[in-house]
Amino acid sequence: MLRITSRHWIFTFFWRPLCLLSVLLIAICFIITPVKANEIGLENKIKAAFLANFMLYVENREKDKDVRYLCLYDKEKFGKFIHQVVEEKNKKYNNLIVNISYISLDQPVDYCHAVFISSIDTQFINLKDFPKDILTIGEVPGFLLSGGMINFFIEDDSVYFAINLDVMNRRGVLLSSQLLKLARINKNNM
Amino acid sequence: MKTSMLRIYIVIIFYFLTPELYAHESPAELANLSNDELSKIKLSGHGHDVTESRWSISYRYRRSVFEGYRDGTKDIPLSQVLFDGNPANRTSSNFPIVPTKITQEAHIFNVGYRINELSAISVVVPYILQSTDHVSIIPGYSSFEISTEGVGDVVLLYERDMFQWENSLILAKVGVSFPTGSINKVGNTPRSSGNQQLPFTMQLGSGTFDLPLGINYYGQHKKWSWGAGANAKFRLERNSRNYHLGHTAGAVVWSGMQISAWLKPVFKIQYRFSDRIHGLDKELLVSQAFPFPASITNPRLFGGHKILASFGFDLSPQSGSLRNHSLGFRYAKPIYQNLNGPQVKEDGIISVSWNLDF
């Protein structure tokens, strides 16, 4: 029977190529990664953090103030990341619970405090059919003009948001003044 | 050739490390930013200044005991390893000086920084205390103990999530081990009067730049968690005393179950391979037909294959002021040892660890 010990010629002869091969394999792995099933990209991560922040500011006279629902049509866009961000927020604010709720196009959204409509979902949704007191947030040019309330846009390599105050006032959505002072109000062509 | 390979290796590590130092994008970090701060993040990954960092510090105490002799897979009695003084009975497998028990303790300090959701760096600093009990046939040294202590080899590690799924991930580690541990420890041995260079086992470091590599899989389903991994450490060159320690490789499988909110027992099976020492420290030799006065001075009598079974538990409070702390306890016992002997066999390892994330 072959007895393999550490003195065996295999180990003494092949260690240098083995060492080099290991380093190269690890390097190749690092080049092709990250291959993450739920990698959503920095832009979406920032938008997810904005959405979690918005939930602190949005209020509705007729809905529960302590439990707020952020409704999303698309599960993949923010993946698990938005749940982790919201979880962190919930830890920080003891008197407020933000829940993520996934909805479909044929589902009522009345219980939602805010709905995010991604660029893909926009084409299937008519904002004018939405219940009045829901904050609508989008990310495509023209979203505010078509009746949306907050719209994300990219400028100088950063993510900003614009607000359509007219629509918000007409539809009875209350937003904290803290949020309003950071937003671009009625930005052209948004 | 070897030095240039080390350079390439370090460049590879830092090439992938450097751009990510600016890209803080973990959920906890972004959740704590205001809208104003979020708007200042550059999508290219630069210019983002966040105040929260993902630091961790940990401490691990590890005690290994080696006792009894083995050659290959067979135990051999001490009387067979100890030379009886009759020149006719001297062979390359018995020695006038024989270690009977080796105790190695290590206080291992680790500082880690999570660069982003995918990667982290850490620095590992070990402080080593070791002692060896000997018997010998040398007059005046029938039994004696030698001990050394000091800082061991400092390791810089970079780890990165390679693949991540819903309940599992694959994580790779690469690093560099720096030759900060002494290889020039001296002590009073029967070899001659006064202090002399101590054997390989009593030195605190390798004396070489080493390349630790590892890849690990972690999975979790409900209360169960499990994992598997492989690791290796390559020695790039001989040290200033003209030897290098053996290259090592290993594999591990483990499983644990969260039996309460804070308690998780863990069971692990580990395979370890260690090559023999390459080269020779001439100061350890004596000018005789058989130049090795003890087994631990012969570089060929190191290394082998071992399988260890270990059991332990993790304590991690899920809430309260201790929420970010965790404690771990492990006891490992070799269940198979095939050693390049005669060699002192491993008896058991106890380790206790504490970790704090902040």
XYZ file of C-alpha atoms in Angstrom:
548
model
C 0.000 0.000 0.000
C 1.296 3.434 -0.898
C 2.015 5.400 2.211
C 1.814 9.110 1.581
C 3.840 11.041 4.115
C 4.957 14.620 4.001
C 8.357 13.362 2.859
C 6.760 12.061 -0.282
C 8.269 13.460 -3.501
C 4.886 14.856 -4.567
C 5.019 17.424 -1.815
C 8.632 18.381 -2.216
C 8.527 18.558 -6.019
C 5.233 20.342 -6.520
C 5.092 22.930 -3.769
C 6.345 25.850 -5.855
C 3.899 25.343 -8.765
C 1.169 24.642 -6.195
C 1.938 27.887 -4.407
C 1.920 29.888 -7.650
C -1.250 28.176 -8.853
C -3.059 28.921 -5.589
C -2.145 32.590 -5.753
C -3.281 32.797 -9.373
C -6.556 31.004 -8.643
C -7.350 33.330 -5.775
C -6.436 36.334 -7.947
C -8.713 35.116 -10.753
C -11.541 34.605 -8.259
C -11.074 38.167 -7.039
C -11.158 39.506 -10.584
C -14.416 37.769 -11.502
C -16.124 38.611 -8.212
C -18.227 39.949 -6.690
C -20.791 37.562 -8.127
C -23.534 38.088 -5.637
C -27.019 36.851 -6.192
C -28.393 39.907 -4.471
C -25.893 42.560 -5.552
C -27.946 45.657 -6.272
C -25.337 48.318 -6.942
C -24.481 51.512 -5.086
C -27.148 53.645 -6.768
C -29.942 51.351 -5.604
C -28.422 51.111 -2.143
C -28.486 54.895 -1.821
C -32.065 55.020 -3.092
C -33.004 52.336 -0.547
C -31.489 54.449 2.225
C -33.396 57.514 0.963
C -36.654 55.536 0.952
C -36.068 54.425 4.536
C -35.437 58.063 5.486
C -38.607 59.240 3.708
C -40.637 56.870 5.864
C -39.629 58.865 8.919
C -41.113 62.022 7.419
C -44.301 60.839 5.755
C -47.496 61.017 7.799
C -51.104 60.277 7.120
C -53.995 61.557 9.220
C -56.070 58.436 8.688
C -53.390 55.767 9.007
C -51.397 54.351 11.896
C -48.568 56.732 12.772
C -46.436 54.130 14.525
C -46.443 51.487 11.795
C -45.677 52.686 8.293
C -45.711 50.633 5.120
C -43.279 51.188 2.283
C -44.693 49.318 -0.700
C -42.580 48.038 -3.578
C -43.585 46.373 -6.815
C -40.169 44.954 -7.570
C -38.529 42.481 -5.151
C -35.209 42.337 -6.957
C -34.423 46.020 -7.269
C -33.421 46.562 -3.643
C -33.192 42.884 -2.668
C -32.430 42.091 0.943
C -30.562 45.347 1.295
C -33.622 47.519 1.876
C -34.821 45.141 4.586
C -31.465 45.480 6.324
C -31.560 49.274 6.074
C -35.117 49.402 7.432
C -34.156 47.011 10.209
C -31.385 49.404 11.236
C -33.843 52.302 11.198
C -36.335 50.388 13.304
C -33.618 49.682 15.870
C -32.836 53.378 16.029
C -36.406 54.679 16.343
C -38.199 52.780 19.105
C -41.569 54.431 18.596
C -41.792 53.764 14.872
C -41.879 50.561 12.841
C -41.359 50.667 9.096
C -42.478 47.602 7.157
C -41.624 46.663 3.597
C -44.558 45.269 1.670
C -44.413 43.824 -1.836
C -47.427 44.527 -4.000
C -48.612 43.580 -7.440
C -50.331 45.717 -10.064
C -53.791 44.279 -9.358
C -53.487 44.615 -5.597
C -55.000 47.451 -3.516
C -52.412 49.855 -2.101
C -54.634 51.748 0.320
C -52.708 50.623 3.417
C -49.359 51.848 2.011
C -47.890 55.097 3.300
C -45.507 55.276 0.350
C -45.084 53.390 -2.913
C -41.874 53.199 -4.879
C -42.351 52.762 -8.607
C -39.233 51.631 -10.430
C -38.364 52.548 -13.996
C -39.682 49.155 -15.124
C -42.975 49.458 -13.231
C -43.690 53.018 -14.388
C -44.940 51.966 -17.807
C -47.691 49.803 -16.250
C -48.948 52.260 -13.644
C -51.231 55.248 -14.010
C -50.475 57.553 -11.104
C -53.814 59.284 -11.400
C -55.563 56.061 -10.357
C -53.667 55.968 -7.073
C -55.469 56.657 -3.769
C -54.998 60.275 -2.767
C -52.999 60.069 0.431
C -50.112 57.845 -0.675
C -46.629 59.209 -1.239
C -45.479 58.127 -4.685
C -41.765 57.898 -5.414
C -40.201 57.246 -8.811
C -36.948 57.318 -10.680
C -37.643 58.163 -14.311
C -37.559 61.559 -16.037
C -41.087 62.958 -16.276
C -42.304 61.135 -13.169
C -43.293 64.393 -11.419
C -44.987 65.724 -14.551
C -47.090 62.588 -14.770
C -48.391 63.028 -11.236
C -45.633 61.541 -9.046
C -44.581 63.267 -5.825
C -40.849 62.491 -5.335
C -38.424 61.606 -8.059
C -34.820 60.459 -7.859
C -32.311 61.820 -10.328
C -28.560 61.643 -10.847
C -26.508 64.821 -10.954
C -22.743 65.237 -10.567
C -22.359 61.513 -9.946
C -24.696 61.656 -6.916
C -28.307 60.724 -6.228
C -30.719 63.595 -5.492
C -34.481 63.851 -5.290
C -37.022 66.407 -6.440
C -40.476 67.015 -5.004
C -43.713 68.097 -6.677
C -45.317 70.136 -3.909
C -48.440 70.943 -5.932
C -49.344 67.281 -6.328
C -48.584 66.557 -2.693
C -50.776 69.406 -1.495
C -53.612 68.434 -3.825
C -53.475 64.803 -2.698
C -53.168 65.573 1.011
C -49.762 63.969 1.632
C -47.996 65.476 4.611
C -44.221 65.684 4.606
C -41.925 67.058 7.266
C -40.398 70.447 6.539
C -36.968 68.860 7.188
C -37.383 66.755 4.097
C -38.700 69.595 2.008
C -35.717 71.827 2.640
C -33.347 69.192 1.211
C -35.339 68.555 -1.941
C -35.297 70.319 -5.276
C -38.824 71.668 -5.537
C -40.600 71.153 -8.870
C -37.381 70.658 -10.768
C -37.888 71.247 -14.460
C -38.786 68.237 -16.568
C -38.817 65.922 -13.572
C 12.268 34.332 -7.884
C 10.687 33.897 -4.455
C 11.019 37.560 -3.506
C 9.491 38.675 -6.793
C 6.607 36.267 -6.214
C 5.982 37.844 -2.812
C 5.952 41.282 -4.439
C 3.422 40.125 -7.028
C 1.302 38.613 -4.279
C 1.272 41.800 -2.185
C 0.478 43.901 -5.260
C -2.447 41.580 -6.075
C -3.842 41.965 -2.559
C -3.553 45.727 -2.427
C -4.779 46.260 -5.976
C -8.113 44.782 -4.983
C -8.047 46.279 -1.524
C -7.327 49.923 -2.226
C -10.302 51.084 -4.326
C -12.695 49.623 -1.789
C -11.335 51.625 1.092
C -13.563 54.441 -0.131
C -16.703 52.466 -0.824
C -18.621 52.191 2.426
C -21.980 50.834 1.522
C -23.169 48.481 4.227
C -26.831 48.715 5.306
C -25.870 49.959 8.781
C -23.664 52.690 7.377
C -26.190 53.993 4.854
C -29.090 53.708 7.313
C -27.368 56.166 9.605
C -26.847 58.818 6.966
C -29.115 61.815 6.525
C -30.546 62.724 3.133
C -27.946 65.427 2.848
C -25.139 62.941 3.506
C -26.627 60.445 1.072
C -26.588 63.088 -1.638
C -22.852 63.571 -1.118
C -21.992 59.988 -1.952
C -20.351 59.720 -5.321
C -21.563 56.764 -7.343
C -18.053 56.126 -8.578
C -17.295 55.197 -4.977
C -15.065 58.149 -4.059
C -15.625 61.139 -1.849
C -17.974 59.346 0.492
C -17.213 60.218 4.047
C -19.048 58.161 6.605
C -18.509 58.408 10.280
C -19.508 54.869 11.215
C -16.942 52.129 10.759
C -17.263 48.417 11.076
C -14.522 47.522 13.515
C -14.062 44.342 15.434
C -11.578 43.249 18.038
C -11.098 39.748 19.270
C -8.937 37.815 21.652
C -8.306 34.088 21.597
C -6.461 31.975 24.092
C -5.206 28.685 22.718
C -3.361 25.963 24.577
C -1.924 22.911 22.813
C -0.293 20.008 24.585
C 1.990 17.451 22.923
C 2.853 14.300 24.834
C 3.913 10.749 23.949
C 5.638 9.562 20.769
C 4.416 8.304 17.445
C 6.088 7.149 14.228
C 3.680 7.007 11.303
C 0.445 5.781 12.824
C 2.038 3.730 15.627
C 2.602 4.889 19.192
C 6.066 4.180 20.496
C 7.214 4.143 24.102
C 9.536 6.796 25.492
C 12.108 4.099 26.288
C 12.435 3.411 22.563
C 13.131 7.057 21.744
C 15.570 7.702 24.593
C 19.095 6.458 23.770
C 20.284 4.181 26.596
C 23.927 5.298 26.460
C 25.258 2.139 24.853
C 26.905 3.235 21.568
C 25.908 -0.044 19.939
C 22.251 0.843 20.381
C 22.405 4.371 18.942
C 20.317 4.815 15.783
C 18.801 7.733 13.893
C 15.552 7.038 15.748
C 16.776 7.387 19.324
C 18.296 10.383 21.007
C 20.254 11.279 24.128
C 17.817 14.136 24.825
C 14.064 13.549 24.582
C 11.251 16.063 25.055
C 8.462 14.473 27.096
C 5.845 17.191 27.056
C 5.509 20.335 24.955
C 3.021 22.989 25.990
C 2.246 25.864 23.636
C 0.037 28.749 24.688
C -0.930 31.634 22.468
C -2.718 34.872 23.248
C -4.000 35.951 19.865
C -5.187 39.519 19.340
C -7.109 40.448 16.218
C -8.271 43.835 14.969
C -10.612 43.762 11.977
C -12.156 46.433 9.806
C -15.065 45.761 7.463
C -14.294 47.832 4.396
C -17.708 47.320 2.844
C -20.429 44.714 2.584
C -18.091 42.404 0.700
C -14.695 42.654 2.250
C -12.716 43.108 5.433
C -9.123 43.338 6.548
C -7.638 42.192 9.818
C -4.342 42.161 11.644
C -3.511 39.203 13.849
C -0.864 39.522 16.546
C -0.001 36.405 18.564
C 1.863 36.373 21.840
C 3.351 32.934 22.383
C 4.463 31.124 25.517
C 5.916 27.659 25.187
C 7.709 25.222 27.404
C 9.192 21.779 26.913
C 9.965 19.162 29.568
C 12.925 16.952 28.705
C 14.682 13.859 29.984
C 18.229 13.046 28.937
C 21.162 10.793 29.624
C 23.524 13.787 29.897
C 24.841 14.158 33.466
C 23.280 17.136 35.229
C 20.411 17.275 32.733
C 18.468 14.131 33.620
C 15.316 16.225 33.531
C 15.028 19.877 32.634
C 12.609 22.398 31.200
C 13.115 25.090 28.592
C 10.650 27.871 27.978
C 10.392 30.849 25.638
C 7.878 33.596 25.090
C 7.314 36.629 22.916
C 5.450 38.010 19.926
C 4.957 35.534 17.086
C 4.502 36.190 13.388
C 2.058 39.031 12.659
C -0.449 38.266 9.920
C -2.294 40.726 7.680
C -5.427 39.163 6.188
C -7.869 40.310 3.546
C -11.156 38.452 3.255
C -13.866 38.852 0.709
C -17.261 37.377 -0.048
C -16.867 35.607 -3.368
C -20.406 34.335 -3.845
C -23.503 34.974 -1.809
C -26.885 33.340 -1.934
C -30.002 33.615 0.196
C -28.693 31.506 3.096
C -25.094 30.774 2.247
C -21.879 32.350 1.107
C -18.354 31.560 0.004
C -15.629 33.630 1.515
C -11.955 33.731 0.515
C -8.999 34.865 2.560
C -5.549 35.881 1.430
C -2.796 37.387 3.462
C 0.802 37.854 4.328
C 2.521 36.556 7.439
C 5.434 38.735 8.470
C 8.525 37.248 10.135
C 8.150 39.204 13.376
C 8.545 36.196 15.668
C 12.069 35.450 16.824
C 13.976 32.474 15.405
C 17.031 33.192 17.517
C 15.823 32.181 20.966
C 18.564 30.700 23.112
C 18.611 28.726 26.337
C 20.638 26.401 28.478
C 20.630 22.931 26.911
C 22.874 19.876 27.430
C 24.451 20.487 24.020
C 27.192 22.568 25.668
C 27.649 25.002 28.517
C 25.907 28.385 28.562
C 23.112 29.441 26.251
C 22.707 27.874 22.835
C 20.302 28.182 19.933
C 17.055 26.402 20.869
C 15.332 23.814 18.642
C 12.689 24.680 16.039
C 9.788 24.005 18.431
C 11.020 26.615 20.891
C 11.270 29.429 18.349
C 8.443 31.962 18.156
C 8.217 32.558 14.443
C 8.948 31.119 11.051
C 11.570 33.660 10.040
C 9.987 33.819 6.576
C 7.316 35.715 4.711
C 4.461 33.239 4.429
C 1.317 33.270 2.322
C -1.833 32.159 4.097
C -4.771 31.377 1.794
C -8.208 30.037 2.543
C -11.649 29.546 1.137
C -14.712 28.832 3.263
C -18.338 28.018 2.679
C -21.011 28.959 5.238
C -24.625 27.855 5.123
C -27.617 28.337 7.357
C -31.144 27.020 7.467
C -33.388 27.889 10.385
C -31.512 26.810 13.531
C -28.842 24.856 11.708
C -25.628 26.273 10.369
C -22.823 24.430 8.635
C -19.671 25.043 6.702
C -16.617 23.680 4.987
C -13.294 25.156 4.093
C -9.786 24.659 2.847
C -6.682 26.568 3.766
C -2.954 26.555 3.156
C 0.159 28.381 4.188
C 3.100 28.563 1.833
C 6.607 29.474 2.927
C 8.322 31.491 0.238
C 11.963 31.232 1.122
C 14.442 30.004 3.668
C 15.027 32.192 6.690
C 18.294 33.671 7.907
C 19.098 30.391 9.672
C 18.874 28.500 6.373
C 15.601 26.623 6.851
C 11.886 27.151 6.383
C 9.059 25.544 8.301
C 6.833 23.090 6.469
C 4.082 24.266 4.155
C 0.698 23.513 5.624
C -2.703 22.696 4.177
C -5.988 21.749 5.740
C -9.677 21.172 5.302
C -12.568 21.451 7.697
C -16.271 20.642 7.934
C -18.446 21.852 10.782
C -22.008 22.149 11.903
C -23.796 23.957 14.690
C -27.313 24.399 15.979
C -28.769 27.459 17.657
C -30.447 25.746 20.607
C -31.426 29.004 22.273
C -31.313 32.683 21.400
C -27.732 32.929 22.660
C -26.251 29.428 22.696
C -24.905 27.465 19.734
C -23.032 24.146 20.169
C -20.598 23.482 17.321
C -19.013 20.238 16.128
C -16.040 20.239 13.777
C -13.848 17.741 11.934
C -10.544 19.100 10.725
C -7.794 17.644 8.547
C -4.305 19.114 8.718
C -1.253 18.412 6.649
C 2.132 19.813 7.515
C 5.256 19.303 5.476
C 8.597 18.599 7.149
C 11.043 21.434 7.786
C 13.292 22.153 4.810
C 16.902 23.107 5.383
C 19.063 22.745 8.437
C 20.026 24.911 11.390
C 23.653 23.898 11.870
C 23.824 25.359 15.372
C 21.457 22.599 16.543
C 23.839 19.843 15.519
C 26.594 18.068 17.440
C 29.826 16.778 15.904
C 29.103 13.087 16.144
C 28.105 10.217 13.885
C 24.505 10.968 14.777
C 24.367 14.774 14.627
C 20.857 15.310 16.030
C 20.886 15.344 19.849
C 17.060 15.396 20.044
C 14.217 14.574 17.683
C 13.131 18.223 17.664
C 16.478 19.243 16.139
C 15.994 16.976 13.101
C 14.051 18.830 10.363
C 12.869 15.532 8.863
C 10.999 14.615 12.038
C 8.363 17.309 11.655
C 5.025 17.338 9.901
C 2.512 14.708 8.942
C -1.213 14.233 8.634
C -3.713 14.781 11.418
C -7.470 14.601 11.776
C -8.981 16.359 14.759
C -12.506 16.306 16.109
C -13.567 19.314 18.081
C -16.588 20.276 20.087
C -17.498 23.607 21.564
C -20.103 26.293 21.790
C -20.660 29.930 20.929
C -22.394 32.350 23.270
C -23.834 35.412 21.541
C -26.360 37.538 23.416
C -28.933 38.847 20.932
C -29.980 41.919 22.900
C -28.938 44.232 25.694
C -25.595 45.850 26.298
C -23.708 42.623 25.418
C -25.384 42.335 22.024
C -22.157 42.954 20.092
C -20.081 40.559 22.167
C -19.597 36.861 21.559
C -17.722 34.144 23.382
C -16.514 30.834 22.019
C -15.105 27.700 23.579
C -13.548 24.734 21.740
C -11.837 21.530 22.694
C -10.123 19.542 19.927
C -8.731 16.024 20.154
C -6.733 14.287 17.411
C -8.476 11.134 16.199
C -5.831 10.250 13.592
C -2.145 11.130 13.430
C 0.305 9.944 10.788
C 3.538 11.646 11.783
C 7.018 11.875 10.333
C 8.399 10.259 13.437
C 9.494 9.548 15.915
C 7.681 12.756 16.828
C 5.835 14.063 19.874
C 2.143 13.575 19.161
C -0.552 16.134 19.784
C -2.735 15.449 22.784
C -5.382 18.152 22.665
C -6.168 21.806 22.092
C -8.304 24.099 24.188
C -9.295 27.517 22.937
C -11.417 30.304 24.347
C -12.287 33.367 22.332
C -14.020 36.693 22.755
C -15.151 39.018 20.001
C -16.563 42.535 19.968
C -18.046 44.307 16.939
C -18.446 48.054 17.054
